[in-house]
mmCIF file of C-alpha atoms and ligand atoms in Angstrom:
data_model
loop_
_atom_site.group_PDB
_atom_site.id
_atom_site.type_symbol
_atom_site.label_atom_id
_atom_site.label_comp_id
_atom_site.label_asym_id
_atom_site.label_seq_id
_atom_site.Cartn_x
_atom_site.Cartn_y
_atom_site.Cartn_z
ATOM 1 C CA MET A 26 122.582 158.231 107.450
ATOM 2 C CA ASP A 27 125.083 155.382 107.641
ATOM 3 C CA MET A 28 123.761 152.914 110.218
ATOM 4 C CA ASN A 29 127.198 151.320 110.448
ATOM 5 C CA GLN A 30 128.959 154.441 111.684
ATOM 6 C CA GLY A 31 131.056 153.643 114.728
ATOM 7 C CA HIS A 32 131.853 150.104 113.624
ATOM 8 C CA GLY A 33 135.373 149.406 112.385
ATOM 9 C CA ALA A 34 135.987 148.337 108.797
ATOM 10 C CA GLU A 35 137.266 144.962 109.964
ATOM 11 C CA GLU A 36 134.055 144.270 111.826
ATOM 12 C CA LEU A 37 131.995 145.261 108.801
ATOM 13 C CA PHE A 38 134.010 143.060 106.424
ATOM 14 C CA GLN A 39 133.537 140.160 108.830
ATOM 15 C CA ALA A 40 129.790 140.859 108.817
ATOM 16 C CA GLN A 41 129.835 140.967 104.998
ATOM 17 C CA SER A 42 131.552 137.620 104.888
ATOM 18 C CA HIS A 43 128.986 136.145 107.302
ATOM 19 C CA LEU A 44 126.139 137.548 105.232
ATOM 20 C CA TYR A 45 127.530 136.263 101.922
ATOM 21 C CA ASN A 46 128.275 132.906 103.502
ATOM 22 C CA TYR A 47 124.613 132.485 104.457
ATOM 23 C CA THR A 48 123.429 133.862 101.107
ATOM 24 C CA TYR A 49 125.516 131.243 99.291
ATOM 25 C CA ASN A 50 124.695 128.340 101.586
ATOM 26 C CA TYR A 51 122.751 126.834 98.695
ATOM 27 C CA ILE A 52 125.926 126.709 96.555
ATOM 28 C CA GLY A 53 127.440 124.365 99.161
ATOM 29 C CA SER A 54 124.238 122.309 99.155
ATOM 30 C CA MET A 55 124.330 122.088 95.386
ATOM 31 C CA CYS A 56 127.961 120.935 95.392
ATOM 32 C CA LEU A 57 126.962 118.155 97.767
ATOM 33 C CA LYS A 58 124.032 117.303 95.476
ATOM 34 C CA SER A 59 126.417 117.175 92.469
ATOM 35 C CA ALA A 60 128.812 114.879 94.331
ATOM 36 C CA VAL A 61 125.927 112.481 95.042
ATOM 37 C CA HIS A 62 124.624 112.819 91.480
ATOM 38 C CA LEU A 63 128.095 112.072 90.050
ATOM 39 C CA GLY A 64 128.587 109.157 92.496
ATOM 40 C CA ILE A 65 131.910 110.556 93.808
ATOM 41 C CA PRO A 66 131.681 108.831 97.237
ATOM 42 C CA ASN A 67 131.241 105.430 95.558
ATOM 43 C CA ILE A 68 134.067 106.090 93.076
ATOM 44 C CA ILE A 69 136.506 106.859 95.895
ATOM 45 C CA HIS A 70 135.236 103.896 97.911
ATOM 46 C CA ASN A 71 135.583 101.492 94.973
ATOM 47 C CA HIS A 72 139.052 102.855 94.181
ATOM 48 C CA GLY A 73 140.092 101.326 97.504
ATOM 49 C CA LYS A 74 142.558 104.095 98.380
ATOM 50 C CA PRO A 75 142.721 107.908 98.171
ATOM 51 C CA ILE A 76 142.250 109.095 94.599
ATOM 52 C CA THR A 77 143.963 111.725 92.437
ATOM 53 C CA ILE A 78 141.903 114.214 90.439
ATOM 54 C CA PRO A 79 142.915 112.623 87.059
ATOM 55 C CA GLN A 80 141.831 109.184 88.379
ATOM 56 C CA LEU A 81 138.548 110.671 89.634
ATOM 57 C CA VAL A 82 137.942 112.438 86.341
ATOM 58 C CA SER A 83 138.557 109.264 84.364
ATOM 59 C CA ALA A 84 136.081 107.307 86.563
ATOM 60 C CA LEU A 85 133.448 110.064 86.326
ATOM 61 C CA LYS A 86 132.962 109.661 82.571
ATOM 62 C CA ILE A 87 132.105 113.333 82.090
ATOM 63 C CA GLN A 88 132.458 115.707 79.158
ATOM 64 C CA PRO A 89 136.256 116.152 78.646
ATOM 65 C CA THR A 90 135.735 119.946 78.507
ATOM 66 C CA LYS A 91 134.533 119.815 82.175
ATOM 67 C CA SER A 92 137.515 117.831 83.505
ATOM 68 C CA ASN A 93 139.389 120.757 84.901
ATOM 69 C CA HIS A 94 136.373 121.939 86.953
ATOM 70 C CA VAL A 95 136.150 118.778 89.061
ATOM 71 C CA TYR A 96 138.853 119.875 91.514
ATOM 72 C CA ARG A 97 136.837 123.061 92.228
ATOM 73 C CA ILE A 98 133.850 121.084 93.494
ATOM 74 C CA MET A 99 136.264 118.873 95.472
ATOM 75 C CA ARG A 100 138.077 121.888 96.937
ATOM 76 C CA LEU A 101 134.791 123.268 98.307
ATOM 77 C CA LEU A 102 133.713 119.877 99.653
ATOM 78 C CA VAL A 103 137.103 119.361 101.309
ATOM 79 C CA HIS A 104 136.643 122.734 102.969
ATOM 80 C CA ALA A 105 133.133 121.669 104.062
ATOM 81 C CA GLY A 106 134.472 118.465 105.639
ATOM 82 C CA PHE A 107 133.093 115.928 103.139
ATOM 83 C CA PHE A 108 136.509 114.877 101.793
ATOM 84 C CA THR A 109 140.085 115.111 103.014
ATOM 85 C CA THR A 110 143.303 115.624 101.077
ATOM 86 C CA SER A 111 146.796 114.374 101.603
ATOM 87 C CA LYS A 112 149.995 114.277 99.505
ATOM 88 C CA ILE A 113 151.642 111.191 98.068
ATOM 89 C CA VAL A 114 154.710 110.716 95.889
ATOM 90 C CA GLN A 115 153.998 108.791 92.687
ATOM 91 C CA ASP A 116 156.523 108.302 89.889
ATOM 92 C CA ASP A 117 158.812 110.830 91.629
ATOM 93 C CA LYS A 118 155.993 113.371 91.490
ATOM 94 C CA GLU A 119 154.102 114.757 94.483
ATOM 95 C CA GLU A 120 150.376 114.385 94.013
ATOM 96 C CA VAL A 121 147.303 115.465 96.016
ATOM 97 C CA VAL A 122 144.893 112.604 96.781
ATOM 98 C CA TYR A 123 141.336 112.817 98.002
ATOM 99 C CA ASP A 124 139.700 110.489 100.577
ATOM 100 C CA LEU A 125 136.320 110.049 102.207
ATOM 101 C CA THR A 126 135.421 111.414 105.646
ATOM 102 C CA PRO A 127 132.765 109.907 107.979
ATOM 103 C CA SER A 128 130.138 112.274 106.419
ATOM 104 C CA SER A 129 130.820 111.189 102.811
ATOM 105 C CA ARG A 130 131.085 107.520 103.870
ATOM 106 C CA LEU A 131 127.397 107.860 104.773
ATOM 107 C CA LEU A 132 126.767 108.581 101.068
ATOM 108 C CA ILE A 133 128.151 105.276 99.769
ATOM 109 C CA LYS A 134 125.230 103.616 98.014
ATOM 110 C CA ASP A 135 123.962 100.187 99.026
ATOM 111 C CA ASN A 136 125.683 100.436 102.392
ATOM 112 C CA ILE A 137 123.388 99.472 105.288
ATOM 113 C CA THR A 138 123.852 102.995 106.741
ATOM 114 C CA SER A 139 123.692 104.842 103.392
ATOM 115 C CA LEU A 140 121.960 108.192 103.561
ATOM 116 C CA SER A 141 122.373 108.772 99.834
ATOM 117 C CA PRO A 142 118.605 108.192 99.111
ATOM 118 C CA PHE A 143 117.746 110.654 101.914
ATOM 119 C CA VAL A 144 120.026 113.386 100.521
ATOM 120 C CA LYS A 145 118.770 112.744 96.956
ATOM 121 C CA ALA A 146 115.111 113.079 97.960
ATOM 122 C CA MET A 147 115.682 116.218 100.030
ATOM 123 C CA PHE A 148 117.050 117.929 96.904
ATOM 124 C CA HIS A 149 113.872 117.149 94.948
ATOM 125 C CA PRO A 150 112.550 120.305 93.207
ATOM 126 C CA ALA A 151 109.247 119.963 95.099
ATOM 127 C CA LEU A 152 111.092 120.667 98.376
ATOM 128 C CA VAL A 153 113.648 123.159 97.097
ATOM 129 C CA HIS A 154 111.081 125.130 95.057
ATOM 130 C CA SER A 155 108.444 125.304 97.821
ATOM 131 C CA SER A 156 111.004 126.820 100.233
ATOM 132 C CA GLU A 157 111.346 129.785 97.847
ATOM 133 C CA PHE A 158 107.784 130.761 98.819
ATOM 134 C CA LEU A 159 108.502 131.082 102.548
ATOM 135 C CA GLY A 160 108.571 134.915 102.659
ATOM 136 C CA GLU A 161 105.584 135.294 100.351
ATOM 137 C CA TRP A 162 103.577 132.745 102.338
ATOM 138 C CA PHE A 163 103.445 135.042 105.344
ATOM 139 C CA HIS A 164 101.211 137.392 103.306
ATOM 140 C CA THR A 165 98.862 134.616 102.115
ATOM 141 C CA ASN A 166 96.078 132.509 103.672
ATOM 142 C CA GLU A 167 97.743 129.286 102.452
ATOM 143 C CA VAL A 168 98.331 126.522 104.995
ATOM 144 C CA THR A 169 101.998 126.027 104.021
ATOM 145 C CA PRO A 170 104.452 127.455 101.472
ATOM 146 C CA PHE A 171 104.111 124.044 99.783
ATOM 147 C CA HIS A 172 100.416 124.866 99.159
ATOM 148 C CA THR A 173 101.484 128.273 97.767
ATOM 149 C CA ALA A 174 103.896 126.529 95.344
ATOM 150 C CA TYR A 175 101.826 123.476 94.363
ATOM 151 C CA GLY A 176 98.206 124.283 95.312
ATOM 152 C CA MET A 177 97.834 121.131 97.438
ATOM 153 C CA SER A 178 99.176 119.550 100.646
ATOM 154 C CA TYR A 179 102.472 117.716 100.726
ATOM 155 C CA TRP A 180 100.675 114.424 101.484
ATOM 156 C CA ASP A 181 98.306 114.900 98.482
ATOM 157 C CA TYR A 182 101.295 115.725 96.278
ATOM 158 C CA LEU A 183 103.014 112.509 97.379
ATOM 159 C CA SER A 184 99.937 110.433 96.703
ATOM 160 C CA GLN A 185 99.603 111.916 93.165
ATOM 161 C CA ASN A 186 103.280 111.843 92.215
ATOM 162 C CA GLN A 187 104.584 108.303 91.997
ATOM 163 C CA GLU A 188 108.219 109.259 91.326
ATOM 164 C CA PHE A 189 108.514 111.590 94.339
ATOM 165 C CA ASN A 190 106.504 109.182 96.527
ATOM 166 C CA SER A 191 109.055 106.425 95.787
ATOM 167 C CA LEU A 192 112.007 108.772 96.399
ATOM 168 C CA PHE A 193 110.475 109.975 99.709
ATOM 169 C CA ASN A 194 109.818 106.431 100.925
ATOM 170 C CA GLU A 195 113.363 105.371 99.968
ATOM 171 C CA ALA A 196 114.654 108.392 101.894
ATOM 172 C CA MET A 197 112.759 107.294 104.985
ATOM 173 C CA ILE A 198 114.047 103.715 104.645
ATOM 174 C CA SER A 199 117.619 104.984 104.447
ATOM 175 C CA ASP A 200 117.099 107.240 107.472
ATOM 176 C CA SER A 201 115.762 104.282 109.449
ATOM 177 C CA GLY A 202 118.776 102.172 108.417
ATOM 178 C CA MET A 203 120.806 104.245 110.893
ATOM 179 C CA MET A 204 118.716 102.657 113.639
ATOM 180 C CA ASN A 205 120.700 99.473 113.046
ATOM 181 C CA LEU A 206 123.582 101.185 114.833
ATOM 182 C CA VAL A 207 121.753 101.402 118.124
ATOM 183 C CA ILE A 208 118.921 98.946 117.938
ATOM 184 C CA LYS A 209 120.832 96.426 120.089
ATOM 185 C CA ASP A 210 120.931 99.089 122.818
ATOM 186 C CA CYS A 211 117.159 99.631 122.520
ATOM 187 C CA LYS A 212 115.939 96.106 123.176
ATOM 188 C CA SER A 213 114.844 97.029 126.707
ATOM 189 C CA VAL A 214 112.435 99.618 125.222
ATOM 190 C CA PHE A 215 110.491 96.759 123.517
ATOM 191 C CA GLU A 216 110.871 94.260 126.392
ATOM 192 C CA GLY A 217 107.603 92.859 127.791
ATOM 193 C CA LEU A 218 105.625 93.963 124.709
ATOM 194 C CA ASN A 219 103.709 91.380 122.680
ATOM 195 C CA SER A 220 102.350 93.775 120.083
ATOM 196 C CA LEU A 221 103.200 97.174 118.654
ATOM 197 C CA VAL A 222 101.628 99.409 116.006
ATOM 198 C CA ASP A 223 104.102 101.544 114.085
ATOM 199 C CA VAL A 224 101.894 104.482 113.152
ATOM 200 C CA GLY A 225 103.050 106.252 109.959
ATOM 201 C CA GLY A 226 105.627 103.440 109.702
ATOM 202 C CA GLY A 227 106.172 103.950 105.952
ATOM 203 C CA LYS A 228 107.510 100.845 104.163
ATOM 204 C CA GLY A 229 108.320 99.163 107.481
ATOM 205 C CA ALA A 230 112.116 99.785 107.576
ATOM 206 C CA VAL A 231 112.200 100.024 111.388
ATOM 207 C CA GLY A 232 109.636 97.222 111.601
ATOM 208 C CA LYS A 233 111.939 94.888 109.603
ATOM 209 C CA ILE A 234 114.967 95.718 111.792
ATOM 210 C CA VAL A 235 113.175 95.268 115.163
ATOM 211 C CA SER A 236 110.837 92.418 114.245
ATOM 212 C CA GLU A 237 113.830 90.353 113.051
ATOM 213 C CA ALA A 238 115.651 91.070 116.303
ATOM 214 C CA LEU A 239 112.552 90.314 118.424
ATOM 215 C CA PRO A 240 110.607 87.442 116.783
ATOM 216 C CA ASN A 241 108.014 87.271 119.579
ATOM 217 C CA LEU A 242 106.878 90.834 119.039
ATOM 218 C CA GLN A 243 103.906 91.285 116.650
ATOM 219 C CA TRP A 244 104.669 94.435 114.635
ATOM 220 C CA THR A 245 101.955 96.202 112.648
ATOM 221 C CA VAL A 246 102.767 99.078 110.295
ATOM 222 C CA LEU A 247 99.862 101.484 109.829
ATOM 223 C CA ASP A 248 100.330 103.958 106.980
ATOM 224 C CA LEU A 249 98.341 105.586 104.183
ATOM 225 C CA PRO A 250 97.026 103.012 101.650
ATOM 226 C CA HIS A 251 99.240 104.203 98.748
ATOM 227 C CA VAL A 252 102.327 103.739 100.961
ATOM 228 C CA VAL A 253 101.683 100.187 102.157
ATOM 229 C CA GLU A 254 100.009 98.747 99.044
ATOM 230 C CA ASN A 255 101.585 95.520 97.740
ATOM 231 C CA LEU A 256 103.844 95.098 100.753
ATOM 232 C CA GLN A 257 104.349 91.503 101.926
ATOM 233 C CA ASN A 258 103.475 90.474 105.476
ATOM 234 C CA THR A 259 105.882 88.171 107.285
ATOM 235 C CA ASN A 260 105.466 86.035 110.407
ATOM 236 C CA ASN A 261 105.491 88.906 112.867
ATOM 237 C CA LEU A 262 105.344 91.982 110.575
ATOM 238 C CA LYS A 263 102.084 93.070 108.957
ATOM 239 C CA PHE A 264 101.010 96.126 106.942
ATOM 240 C CA VAL A 265 97.665 97.896 107.321
ATOM 241 C CA GLY A 266 96.446 100.757 105.106
ATOM 242 C CA GLY A 267 94.515 103.433 106.989
ATOM 243 C CA ASP A 268 94.370 106.881 108.499
ATOM 244 C CA MET A 269 95.776 107.490 111.977
ATOM 245 C CA PHE A 270 93.227 110.299 112.515
ATOM 246 C CA GLN A 271 90.377 107.788 112.034
ATOM 247 C CA SER A 272 91.509 104.656 113.831
ATOM 248 C CA ILE A 273 94.620 102.983 115.250
ATOM 249 C CA PRO A 274 94.591 99.225 115.954
ATOM 250 C CA SER A 275 94.934 98.167 119.607
ATOM 251 C CA ALA A 276 98.367 97.078 120.829
ATOM 252 C CA ASP A 277 100.662 97.037 123.891
ATOM 253 C CA ALA A 278 102.599 99.967 122.480
ATOM 254 C CA ILE A 279 102.475 102.493 119.654
ATOM 255 C CA LEU A 280 105.543 103.799 117.826
ATOM 256 C CA LEU A 281 105.589 107.178 116.098
ATOM 257 C CA LYS A 282 108.919 107.743 114.349
ATOM 258 C CA LEU A 283 109.311 111.119 112.632
ATOM 259 C CA VAL A 284 105.553 111.448 112.390
ATOM 260 C CA LEU A 285 104.449 114.010 114.982
ATOM 261 C CA HIS A 286 107.044 116.569 113.847
ATOM 262 C CA ALA A 287 105.123 116.785 110.570
ATOM 263 C CA PHE A 288 101.818 117.814 112.244
ATOM 264 C CA SER A 289 100.409 120.825 114.122
ATOM 265 C CA ASP A 290 99.879 120.710 117.900
ATOM 266 C CA GLU A 291 96.096 120.219 117.385
ATOM 267 C CA ASP A 292 96.676 117.250 115.063
ATOM 268 C CA CYS A 293 99.293 115.738 117.400
ATOM 269 C CA VAL A 294 96.861 115.851 120.291
ATOM 270 C CA LYS A 295 94.219 114.119 118.133
ATOM 271 C CA VAL A 296 96.698 111.355 117.180
ATOM 272 C CA LEU A 297 98.059 110.985 120.704
ATOM 273 C CA LYS A 298 94.523 110.599 122.114
ATOM 274 C CA LYS A 299 93.879 107.830 119.543
ATOM 275 C CA CYS A 300 97.181 106.228 120.627
ATOM 276 C CA ARG A 301 96.113 106.364 124.258
ATOM 277 C CA GLU A 302 92.869 104.550 123.382
ATOM 278 C CA ALA A 303 94.813 101.987 121.347
ATOM 279 C CA ILE A 304 97.140 101.033 124.251
ATOM 280 C CA SER A 305 94.374 100.956 126.870
ATOM 281 C CA ILE A 306 94.300 97.115 126.687
ATOM 282 C CA LYS A 307 97.651 97.117 128.467
ATOM 283 C CA GLY A 308 96.453 99.462 131.254
ATOM 284 C CA LYS A 309 99.188 101.508 132.919
ATOM 285 C CA GLU A 310 101.889 99.343 131.323
ATOM 286 C CA GLY A 311 101.072 100.423 127.789
ATOM 287 C CA LYS A 312 103.211 103.146 126.232
ATOM 288 C CA VAL A 313 103.737 105.351 123.244
ATOM 289 C CA ILE A 314 107.269 105.397 121.864
ATOM 290 C CA ILE A 315 108.210 108.508 119.946
ATOM 291 C CA ILE A 316 111.397 108.966 117.914
ATOM 292 C CA ASP A 317 111.709 112.580 116.981
ATOM 293 C CA ILE A 318 113.742 115.774 117.384
ATOM 294 C CA VAL A 319 113.864 117.561 120.739
ATOM 295 C CA ILE A 320 115.360 121.057 120.320
ATOM 296 C CA ASN A 321 117.836 121.691 123.105
ATOM 297 C CA GLU A 322 119.806 124.863 122.333
ATOM 298 C CA LYS A 323 121.390 124.865 125.824
ATOM 299 C CA ASN A 324 123.000 121.446 125.705
ATOM 300 C CA ASP A 325 123.441 120.581 122.003
ATOM 301 C CA ASN A 326 126.501 121.664 120.045
ATOM 302 C CA HIS A 327 126.180 124.387 117.396
ATOM 303 C CA GLU A 328 125.970 122.023 114.421
ATOM 304 C CA LEU A 329 123.327 119.813 116.035
ATOM 305 C CA VAL A 330 121.165 122.844 116.901
ATOM 306 C CA GLN A 331 121.601 124.115 113.301
ATOM 307 C CA SER A 332 120.415 120.786 111.827
ATOM 308 C CA LYS A 333 117.384 120.712 114.140
ATOM 309 C CA LEU A 334 116.477 124.311 113.260
ATOM 310 C CA TYR A 335 116.774 123.505 109.553
ATOM 311 C CA PHE A 336 114.377 120.595 110.058
ATOM 312 C CA ASP A 337 112.007 122.880 111.944
ATOM 313 C CA VAL A 338 111.789 125.364 109.070
ATOM 314 C CA LEU A 339 111.484 122.497 106.568
ATOM 315 C CA MET A 340 108.430 121.328 108.572
ATOM 316 C CA MET A 341 107.053 124.857 108.277
ATOM 317 C CA VAL A 342 107.638 124.925 104.482
ATOM 318 C CA VAL A 343 106.198 121.563 103.517
ATOM 319 C CA VAL A 344 103.743 120.513 106.240
ATOM 320 C CA THR A 345 101.947 121.951 109.250
ATOM 321 C CA GLY A 346 104.504 120.561 111.718
ATOM 322 C CA ARG A 347 107.360 121.858 113.820
ATOM 323 C CA GLU A 348 110.346 120.658 115.823
ATOM 324 C CA ARG A 349 109.650 120.964 119.532
ATOM 325 C CA GLU A 350 111.511 121.797 122.724
ATOM 326 C CA GLU A 351 110.914 119.478 125.719
ATOM 327 C CA HIS A 352 108.293 121.755 127.356
ATOM 328 C CA GLU A 353 106.321 121.791 124.044
ATOM 329 C CA TRP A 354 106.352 117.981 123.910
ATOM 330 C CA GLU A 355 105.292 117.848 127.554
ATOM 331 C CA LYS A 356 102.313 120.115 126.865
ATOM 332 C CA LEU A 357 101.131 117.779 124.051
ATOM 333 C CA PHE A 358 101.430 114.683 126.292
ATOM 334 C CA LEU A 359 99.520 116.294 129.178
ATOM 335 C CA GLU A 360 96.788 117.638 126.876
ATOM 336 C CA SER A 361 96.363 114.134 125.409
ATOM 337 C CA GLY A 362 95.859 112.604 128.863
ATOM 338 C CA PHE A 363 99.281 111.025 129.463
ATOM 339 C CA SER A 364 100.810 111.321 132.910
ATOM 340 C CA HIS A 365 104.577 111.065 132.465
ATOM 341 C CA TYR A 366 107.388 110.583 129.959
ATOM 342 C CA LYS A 367 111.086 109.814 129.658
ATOM 343 C CA ILE A 368 113.459 111.254 127.053
ATOM 344 C CA THR A 369 116.629 109.403 125.971
ATOM 345 C CA PRO A 370 118.741 111.142 123.313
ATOM 346 C CA ILE A 371 120.185 108.073 121.567
ATOM 347 C CA PHE A 372 119.697 108.625 117.844
ATOM 348 C CA GLY A 373 122.014 111.610 117.314
ATOM 349 C CA MET A 374 119.655 114.253 116.068
ATOM 350 C CA ARG A 375 116.575 112.369 117.269
ATOM 351 C CA SER A 376 115.574 111.330 120.777
ATOM 352 C CA LEU A 377 113.615 108.399 122.050
ATOM 353 C CA ILE A 378 110.610 109.525 124.113
ATOM 354 C CA GLU A 379 108.570 106.973 126.081
ATOM 355 C CA VAL A 380 105.168 108.298 127.098
ATOM 356 C CA TYR A 381 102.964 106.614 129.673
ATOM 357 C CA PRO A 382 99.200 106.818 130.536
HETATM 358 C C1 LIG B 8 108.274 111.387 107.778
HETATM 359 S S1 LIG B 8 107.478 109.872 107.349
HETATM 360 C C2 LIG B 8 108.131 108.773 108.576
HETATM 361 C C3 LIG B 8 108.070 107.332 108.129
HETATM 362 C C4 LIG B 8 108.630 106.326 109.115
HETATM 363 N N1 LIG B 8 108.018 106.379 110.417
HETATM 364 C C5 LIG B 8 110.122 106.477 109.233
HETATM 365 O O1 LIG B 8 110.617 107.079 110.166
HETATM 366 O O2 LIG B 8 110.849 105.986 108.339
HETATM 367 C C6 LIG B 8 105.807 110.150 107.923
HETATM 368 C C7 LIG B 8 104.857 109.010 107.562
HETATM 369 O O3 LIG B 8 103.583 109.335 108.036
HETATM 370 C C8 LIG B 8 102.624 108.819 107.092
HETATM 371 N N2 LIG B 8 101.333 109.483 107.272
HETATM 372 C C9 LIG B 8 101.016 110.762 106.946
HETATM 373 N N3 LIG B 8 99.721 110.999 107.243
HETATM 374 C C10 LIG B 8 99.180 109.831 107.730
HETATM 375 C C11 LIG B 8 97.924 109.439 108.217
HETATM 376 N N4 LIG B 8 96.893 110.311 108.227
HETATM 377 N N5 LIG B 8 97.747 108.164 108.648
HETATM 378 C C12 LIG B 8 98.794 107.276 108.630
HETATM 379 N N6 LIG B 8 100.030 107.588 108.190
HETATM 380 C C13 LIG B 8 100.253 108.862 107.748
HETATM 381 C C14 LIG B 8 103.319 109.132 105.751
HETATM 382 O O4 LIG B 8 102.768 108.405 104.710
HETATM 383 C C15 LIG B 8 104.733 108.789 106.065
HETATM 384 O O5 LIG B 8 105.060 107.418 105.750
#
């Protein structure tokens, strides 16, 4: 029996196109990866003006036999919104030139808001390969598809794999660099605080940005020992190696940026209870500051929802975490003994959540 009887050919061809589009999503991802690998955003940026394909090819220093394939990658990435084209007249000849868009400008290396290290790390085989086990994982007893692929947790893999550990930490630093854009608007969040512990604070990228802006605030980064080893303390920024499930130093406030989304509800409640103990010195004025995704399918635009849902499944593939809707966050806060919270969506994909005892 043909299940599609009664549907017009046009509708079915549209459905086929939709299906193939999703099937080949990874081809688009790989073109983006190639552009980063080849350094195309930097080449266009350094060129100082829109670039022709021959100029791009000459700067790429690739095998001459591959020269006439470059425009194909560029054509797809123009279609995907990473580059734009326009026409110029040069030596009486009309030529197509390629320029950056806001998305590819974020890939220019060494820029303060460069996300190139983030994109590079997210394409690491450990992440791409483990996602291939998603379907199979549902039939296994493994904790995550990452366990199915590598026989250990993501955190253990990081601690045993120096190269990936460095890439991952660089990715987190680059992601935090975006905070520079809005940190001036966030000063009120840190006002009245003398001390803060940045739990799972990585290499202290946010700590460096905020502690420089607020010299009277004592900022402590708590992260796993292999992450914070050999990091230099400064006047008001210090690094402590430890485990947030065991103990969190006391402070006026605790920051958890992109930490709770990587853990199950049970683990989040354990950490949040430890946070509540840690801020008890400040009484009712203490707070936990969370920077993380809040899924909001009703109010967010289609692309934002898509990015958040991708993150959610990534958290399912590599760790025990999830991205949460507001009511799911609320449940965690109440279960951990907090009384109220305030959500401010100021970091694009991420929101700022202040949680009070
Ligand atoms: C997704 S990263 C976020 C890093 C940083 N907050 C940022 O936004 O750039 C999660 C961090 O949690 C740390 N982490 C994981 N398990 C931990 C634990 N048990 N105790 C302390 N930190 C932990 C990881 O090492 C990692 O640096």
